[in-house]
Amino acid sequence: EPEVTQTPSHQVTQMGQEVILRCVPISNHLYFYWYRQILGQKVEFLVSFYNNEISEKSEIFDDQFSVERPDGSNFTLKIRSTKLEDSAMYFCASSLGGLGPSTQYFGPGTRLTVL
Amino acid sequence: DQQVKQNSPSLSVQEGRISILNCDYTNSMFDYFLWYKKYPAEGPTFLISISSIKDKNEDGRFTVFLNKSAKHLSLHIVPSQPGDSAVYFCAARDSGAGSYQLTFGKGTKLSVIP
């Protein structure tokens, strides 16, 4: 069964450093998403991406964040200058459709620890 | 602002019995609802969904019921199995607003006791 994959599984970085989290969505999916879950809190939406551009973003997704689809398979989330409060699990998701009843399938997550 | 609420942080059920997980929402514009299961150190796994035009959707041991007037949905697992022990998240979406984002509840940890 096709699945979303993410690398690395765990990333440790120093405050102020840049990190890139990588995702390979399900191959025939067209819509891609990033969510995060801070320990003990809810899963929160960050951004959605379609046709090589951001289609929606939340208040969390400020200028420190960016997304890119550098090739036909990868989807990346970059945090330019990490802060302590960026420590969280980051989940990538993809879906075949966008609007309407479309199911988003999640990857296993990357645990980001900012020291 | 908790638009999706799962008021029970945990639930314990005997193997073979029914598990009922509840979810309430406040945004009347939500029109698509999903349940996800999550094991530790893994991502959310899609279980079952329901559109607001329906009041019930069934898939094997899993049934989701939607009561739009009460803004309430529930997930029934029958019979419950030890492998069902996980955290269950309710999620909702306002697809009519052109929004892609899922709004999640805090989750309910289900423990199925052998």
mmCIF file of C-alpha atoms in Angstrom:
data_model
loop_
_atom_site.group_PDB
_atom_site.id
_atom_site.type_symbol
_atom_site.label_atom_id
_atom_site.label_comp_id
_atom_site.label_asym_id
_atom_site.label_seq_id
_atom_site.Cartn_x
_atom_site.Cartn_y
_atom_site.Cartn_z
ATOM 1 C CA GLU A 1 0.000 0.000 0.000
ATOM 2 C CA PRO A 2 1.419 3.397 -0.963
ATOM 3 C CA GLU A 3 2.457 5.564 1.948
ATOM 4 C CA VAL A 4 3.898 8.953 2.760
ATOM 5 C CA THR A 5 7.500 8.823 3.932
ATOM 6 C CA GLN A 6 9.477 11.413 5.878
ATOM 7 C CA THR A 7 13.141 11.950 6.638
ATOM 8 C CA PRO A 8 14.804 12.274 9.031
ATOM 9 C CA SER A 9 12.791 10.632 11.777
ATOM 10 C CA HIS A 10 14.526 12.812 14.364
ATOM 11 C CA GLN A 11 16.372 16.098 13.878
ATOM 12 C CA VAL A 12 18.265 17.918 16.601
ATOM 13 C CA THR A 13 19.417 21.455 15.910
ATOM 14 C CA GLN A 14 20.679 24.533 17.669
ATOM 15 C CA MET A 15 18.472 27.587 18.010
ATOM 16 C CA GLY A 16 18.957 29.913 15.056
ATOM 17 C CA GLN A 17 19.976 27.168 12.646
ATOM 18 C CA GLU A 18 18.120 26.305 9.466
ATOM 19 C CA VAL A 19 16.477 22.919 9.096
ATOM 20 C CA ILE A 20 14.913 21.181 6.129
ATOM 21 C CA LEU A 21 12.387 18.426 6.691
ATOM 22 C CA ARG A 22 11.756 16.121 3.778
ATOM 23 C CA CYS A 23 8.714 14.217 2.639
ATOM 24 C CA VAL A 24 7.854 11.929 -0.240
ATOM 25 C CA PRO A 25 4.082 12.070 -0.764
ATOM 26 C CA ILE A 26 2.057 9.246 -2.292
ATOM 27 C CA SER A 27 3.020 9.216 -5.950
ATOM 28 C CA ASN A 28 -0.276 10.076 -7.658
ATOM 29 C CA HIS A 29 -1.364 12.631 -5.062
ATOM 30 C CA LEU A 30 -1.597 16.257 -6.055
ATOM 31 C CA TYR A 31 -2.084 18.094 -2.762
ATOM 32 C CA PHE A 32 0.511 18.265 -0.039
ATOM 33 C CA TYR A 33 0.386 19.484 3.531
ATOM 34 C CA TRP A 34 2.462 20.077 6.618
ATOM 35 C CA TYR A 35 1.099 19.818 10.145
ATOM 36 C CA ARG A 36 2.825 19.916 13.483
ATOM 37 C CA GLN A 37 2.103 18.632 16.965
ATOM 38 C CA ILE A 38 3.792 20.199 19.944
ATOM 39 C CA LEU A 39 4.119 17.715 22.798
ATOM 40 C CA GLY A 40 0.823 17.404 24.653
ATOM 41 C CA GLN A 41 -1.069 19.583 22.201
ATOM 42 C CA LYS A 42 -3.272 19.134 19.159
ATOM 43 C CA VAL A 43 -2.152 18.450 15.632
ATOM 44 C CA GLU A 44 -2.117 21.871 13.926
ATOM 45 C CA PHE A 45 -2.271 22.760 10.259
ATOM 46 C CA LEU A 46 0.660 24.699 8.829
ATOM 47 C CA VAL A 47 0.316 24.855 5.064
ATOM 48 C CA SER A 48 -1.153 23.257 1.962
ATOM 49 C CA PHE A 49 0.509 23.173 -1.446
ATOM 50 C CA TYR A 50 -0.859 22.502 -4.901
ATOM 51 C CA ASN A 51 0.410 23.064 -8.404
ATOM 52 C CA ASN A 52 3.716 24.408 -7.111
ATOM 53 C CA GLU A 53 2.255 27.075 -4.934
ATOM 54 C CA ILE A 54 0.874 27.541 -1.451
ATOM 55 C CA SER A 55 -2.900 27.234 -1.475
ATOM 56 C CA GLU A 56 -3.502 27.941 2.196
ATOM 57 C CA LYS A 57 -1.432 28.658 5.285
ATOM 58 C CA SER A 58 -2.114 29.148 8.962
ATOM 59 C CA GLU A 59 -0.975 31.917 11.281
ATOM 60 C CA ILE A 60 1.806 29.629 12.483
ATOM 61 C CA PHE A 61 3.343 29.556 9.006
ATOM 62 C CA ASP A 62 5.190 32.858 9.167
ATOM 63 C CA ASP A 63 8.160 34.162 7.177
ATOM 64 C CA GLN A 64 10.484 31.713 8.924
ATOM 65 C CA PHE A 65 8.792 28.837 7.135
ATOM 66 C CA SER A 66 8.845 27.908 3.484
ATOM 67 C CA VAL A 67 7.847 24.916 1.411
ATOM 68 C CA GLU A 68 9.113 23.619 -1.869
ATOM 69 C CA ARG A 69 8.649 20.769 -4.273
ATOM 70 C CA PRO A 70 12.164 20.642 -5.703
ATOM 71 C CA ASP A 71 11.505 17.679 -7.981
ATOM 72 C CA GLY A 72 8.709 15.319 -8.941
ATOM 73 C CA SER A 73 8.754 13.355 -5.726
ATOM 74 C CA ASN A 74 9.978 15.390 -2.755
ATOM 75 C CA PHE A 75 8.164 18.004 -0.717
ATOM 76 C CA THR A 76 10.167 19.970 1.825
ATOM 77 C CA LEU A 77 9.540 22.246 4.792
ATOM 78 C CA LYS A 78 12.295 24.701 5.634
ATOM 79 C CA ILE A 79 12.568 26.611 8.885
ATOM 80 C CA ARG A 80 15.089 29.389 8.359
ATOM 81 C CA SER A 81 16.053 30.261 11.918
ATOM 82 C CA THR A 82 14.732 27.779 14.417
ATOM 83 C CA LYS A 83 13.367 28.816 17.788
ATOM 84 C CA LEU A 84 12.914 26.738 20.916
ATOM 85 C CA GLU A 85 9.157 26.775 20.376
ATOM 86 C CA ASP A 86 9.581 25.101 16.976
ATOM 87 C CA SER A 87 10.319 21.840 18.789
ATOM 88 C CA ALA A 88 7.508 19.514 17.733
ATOM 89 C CA MET A 89 6.550 16.531 15.601
ATOM 90 C CA TYR A 90 6.136 17.633 12.010
ATOM 91 C CA PHE A 91 3.819 15.575 9.846
ATOM 92 C CA CYS A 92 3.632 15.664 6.095
ATOM 93 C CA ALA A 93 0.385 14.599 4.423
ATOM 94 C CA SER A 94 -0.897 14.234 0.893
ATOM 95 C CA SER A 95 -4.231 13.774 -0.813
ATOM 96 C CA LEU A 96 -5.420 12.933 -4.287
ATOM 97 C CA GLY A 97 -8.024 15.696 -4.328
ATOM 98 C CA GLY A 98 -8.117 19.000 -2.519
ATOM 99 C CA LEU A 99 -11.477 20.532 -1.833
ATOM 100 C CA GLY A 100 -14.489 18.387 -1.134
ATOM 101 C CA PRO A 101 -14.390 15.052 0.696
ATOM 102 C CA SER A 102 -10.748 14.262 0.157
ATOM 103 C CA THR A 103 -8.759 12.158 2.606
ATOM 104 C CA GLN A 104 -5.326 13.290 3.723
ATOM 105 C CA TYR A 105 -2.798 10.550 4.393
ATOM 106 C CA PHE A 106 -0.053 11.238 6.878
ATOM 107 C CA GLY A 107 3.582 10.283 7.094
ATOM 108 C CA PRO A 108 5.272 8.975 10.262
ATOM 109 C CA GLY A 109 6.570 12.409 11.237
ATOM 110 C CA THR A 110 9.887 14.072 11.991
ATOM 111 C CA ARG A 111 10.618 14.921 15.584
ATOM 112 C CA LEU A 112 12.387 18.280 15.633
ATOM 113 C CA THR A 113 14.267 19.195 18.797
ATOM 114 C CA VAL A 114 15.633 22.737 19.021
ATOM 115 C CA LEU A 115 18.269 23.249 21.735
ATOM 116 C CA ASP B 1 -10.630 28.287 20.325
ATOM 117 C CA GLN B 2 -11.384 24.573 20.393
ATOM 118 C CA GLN B 3 -13.531 24.026 17.335
ATOM 119 C CA VAL B 4 -13.203 20.259 17.667
ATOM 120 C CA LYS B 5 -13.425 18.772 21.133
ATOM 121 C CA GLN B 6 -12.760 15.293 22.386
ATOM 122 C CA ASN B 7 -13.710 15.562 26.020
ATOM 123 C CA SER B 8 -12.534 12.128 27.106
ATOM 124 C CA PRO B 9 -8.747 11.957 27.224
ATOM 125 C CA SER B 10 -8.834 8.219 27.790
ATOM 126 C CA LEU B 11 -11.110 5.193 27.551
ATOM 127 C CA SER B 12 -10.651 1.582 28.674
ATOM 128 C CA VAL B 13 -12.688 -1.233 27.165
ATOM 129 C CA GLN B 14 -12.629 -5.001 27.497
ATOM 130 C CA GLU B 15 -11.644 -6.984 24.428
ATOM 131 C CA GLY B 16 -14.715 -8.009 22.439
ATOM 132 C CA ARG B 17 -16.856 -5.150 23.732
ATOM 133 C CA ILE B 18 -17.855 -1.986 21.934
ATOM 134 C CA SER B 19 -15.656 1.113 22.077
ATOM 135 C CA ILE B 20 -17.428 4.427 21.629
ATOM 136 C CA LEU B 21 -15.313 7.507 21.063
ATOM 137 C CA ASN B 22 -17.009 10.882 21.012
ATOM 138 C CA CYS B 23 -16.295 14.179 19.338
ATOM 139 C CA ASP B 24 -18.099 17.523 19.438
ATOM 140 C CA TYR B 25 -17.606 20.489 17.172
ATOM 141 C CA THR B 26 -18.646 24.109 17.307
ATOM 142 C CA ASN B 27 -18.187 25.253 13.708
ATOM 143 C CA SER B 28 -21.456 24.586 11.898
ATOM 144 C CA MET B 29 -19.660 25.055 8.567
ATOM 145 C CA PHE B 30 -17.684 21.836 8.977
ATOM 146 C CA ASP B 31 -18.937 19.424 6.352
ATOM 147 C CA TYR B 32 -16.413 16.603 6.296
ATOM 148 C CA PHE B 33 -15.238 14.607 9.272
ATOM 149 C CA LEU B 34 -12.500 12.041 9.660
ATOM 150 C CA TRP B 35 -11.184 9.720 12.327
ATOM 151 C CA TYR B 36 -7.509 8.931 12.578
ATOM 152 C CA LYS B 37 -5.694 6.415 14.760
ATOM 153 C CA LYS B 38 -2.209 7.111 16.027
ATOM 154 C CA TYR B 39 0.322 4.774 17.607
ATOM 155 C CA PRO B 40 3.297 6.218 19.503
ATOM 156 C CA ALA B 41 6.111 7.425 17.228
ATOM 157 C CA GLU B 42 3.919 7.055 14.135
ATOM 158 C CA GLY B 43 1.834 9.430 12.085
ATOM 159 C CA PRO B 44 -1.978 9.538 12.151
ATOM 160 C CA THR B 45 -3.500 6.674 10.159
ATOM 161 C CA PHE B 46 -6.789 7.321 8.402
ATOM 162 C CA LEU B 47 -9.648 5.136 9.647
ATOM 163 C CA ILE B 48 -12.975 6.346 8.371
ATOM 164 C CA SER B 49 -14.711 9.513 7.245
ATOM 165 C CA ILE B 50 -18.183 10.908 6.840
ATOM 166 C CA SER B 51 -19.646 13.722 4.817
ATOM 167 C CA SER B 52 -22.232 16.006 6.378
ATOM 168 C CA ILE B 53 -24.870 14.764 3.932
ATOM 169 C CA LYS B 54 -24.815 11.406 5.701
ATOM 170 C CA ASP B 55 -25.496 10.364 9.266
ATOM 171 C CA LYS B 56 -23.721 7.024 9.275
ATOM 172 C CA ASN B 57 -20.781 5.390 7.557
ATOM 173 C CA GLU B 58 -19.601 1.864 8.185
ATOM 174 C CA ASP B 59 -16.363 0.098 7.323
ATOM 175 C CA GLY B 60 -15.868 -3.324 8.844
ATOM 176 C CA ARG B 61 -15.626 -3.009 12.602
ATOM 177 C CA PHE B 62 -15.708 0.786 12.454
ATOM 178 C CA THR B 63 -18.845 2.899 12.228
ATOM 179 C CA VAL B 64 -19.034 6.664 12.421
ATOM 180 C CA PHE B 65 -22.278 8.403 13.350
ATOM 181 C CA LEU B 66 -22.930 12.078 12.714
ATOM 182 C CA ASN B 67 -25.602 14.130 14.478
ATOM 183 C CA LYS B 68 -25.504 17.526 12.794
ATOM 184 C CA SER B 69 -28.141 19.130 14.986
ATOM 185 C CA ALA B 70 -26.124 18.262 18.081
ATOM 186 C CA LYS B 71 -22.797 18.928 16.324
ATOM 187 C CA HIS B 72 -21.629 15.554 17.537
ATOM 188 C CA LEU B 73 -20.006 12.538 15.994
ATOM 189 C CA SER B 74 -18.959 9.231 17.404
ATOM 190 C CA LEU B 75 -16.792 6.327 16.353
ATOM 191 C CA HIS B 76 -17.931 2.828 17.268
ATOM 192 C CA ILE B 77 -15.511 -0.074 17.199
ATOM 193 C CA VAL B 78 -17.141 -3.494 17.428
ATOM 194 C CA PRO B 79 -15.706 -5.815 18.574
ATOM 195 C CA SER B 80 -12.748 -4.078 20.166
ATOM 196 C CA GLN B 81 -9.377 -5.792 19.852
ATOM 197 C CA PRO B 82 -6.110 -5.234 21.748
ATOM 198 C CA GLY B 83 -4.539 -3.939 18.515
ATOM 199 C CA ASP B 84 -7.047 -1.096 18.569
ATOM 200 C CA SER B 85 -5.238 0.410 21.554
ATOM 201 C CA ALA B 86 -4.042 3.787 20.279
ATOM 202 C CA VAL B 87 -4.883 7.478 20.363
ATOM 203 C CA TYR B 88 -7.901 8.349 18.222
ATOM 204 C CA PHE B 89 -8.233 11.796 16.692
ATOM 205 C CA CYS B 90 -11.360 13.361 15.335
ATOM 206 C CA ALA B 91 -10.752 15.896 12.545
ATOM 207 C CA ALA B 92 -13.055 18.205 10.618
ATOM 208 C CA ARG B 93 -12.950 20.384 7.560
ATOM 209 C CA ASP B 94 -14.930 23.240 6.086
ATOM 210 C CA SER B 95 -14.496 22.269 2.457
ATOM 211 C CA GLY B 96 -17.146 24.716 1.307
ATOM 212 C CA ALA B 97 -14.969 27.638 2.362
ATOM 213 C CA GLY B 98 -12.255 26.533 -0.003
ATOM 214 C CA SER B 99 -10.204 25.433 2.979
ATOM 215 C CA TYR B 100 -7.884 22.470 2.865
ATOM 216 C CA GLN B 101 -6.936 22.353 6.494
ATOM 217 C CA LEU B 102 -8.066 19.726 8.927
ATOM 218 C CA THR B 103 -8.925 20.878 12.432
ATOM 219 C CA PHE B 104 -8.092 18.202 14.985
ATOM 220 C CA GLY B 105 -9.344 17.359 18.432
ATOM 221 C CA LYS B 106 -6.896 16.597 21.230
ATOM 222 C CA GLY B 107 -7.418 12.876 20.933
ATOM 223 C CA THR B 108 -8.724 10.041 23.088
ATOM 224 C CA LYS B 109 -6.404 7.280 24.210
ATOM 225 C CA LEU B 110 -8.167 3.941 23.871
ATOM 226 C CA SER B 111 -6.924 0.963 25.838
ATOM 227 C CA VAL B 112 -8.428 -2.406 24.978
ATOM 228 C CA ILE B 113 -7.868 -4.849 27.805
ATOM 229 C CA PRO B 114 -7.412 -8.513 26.823
#
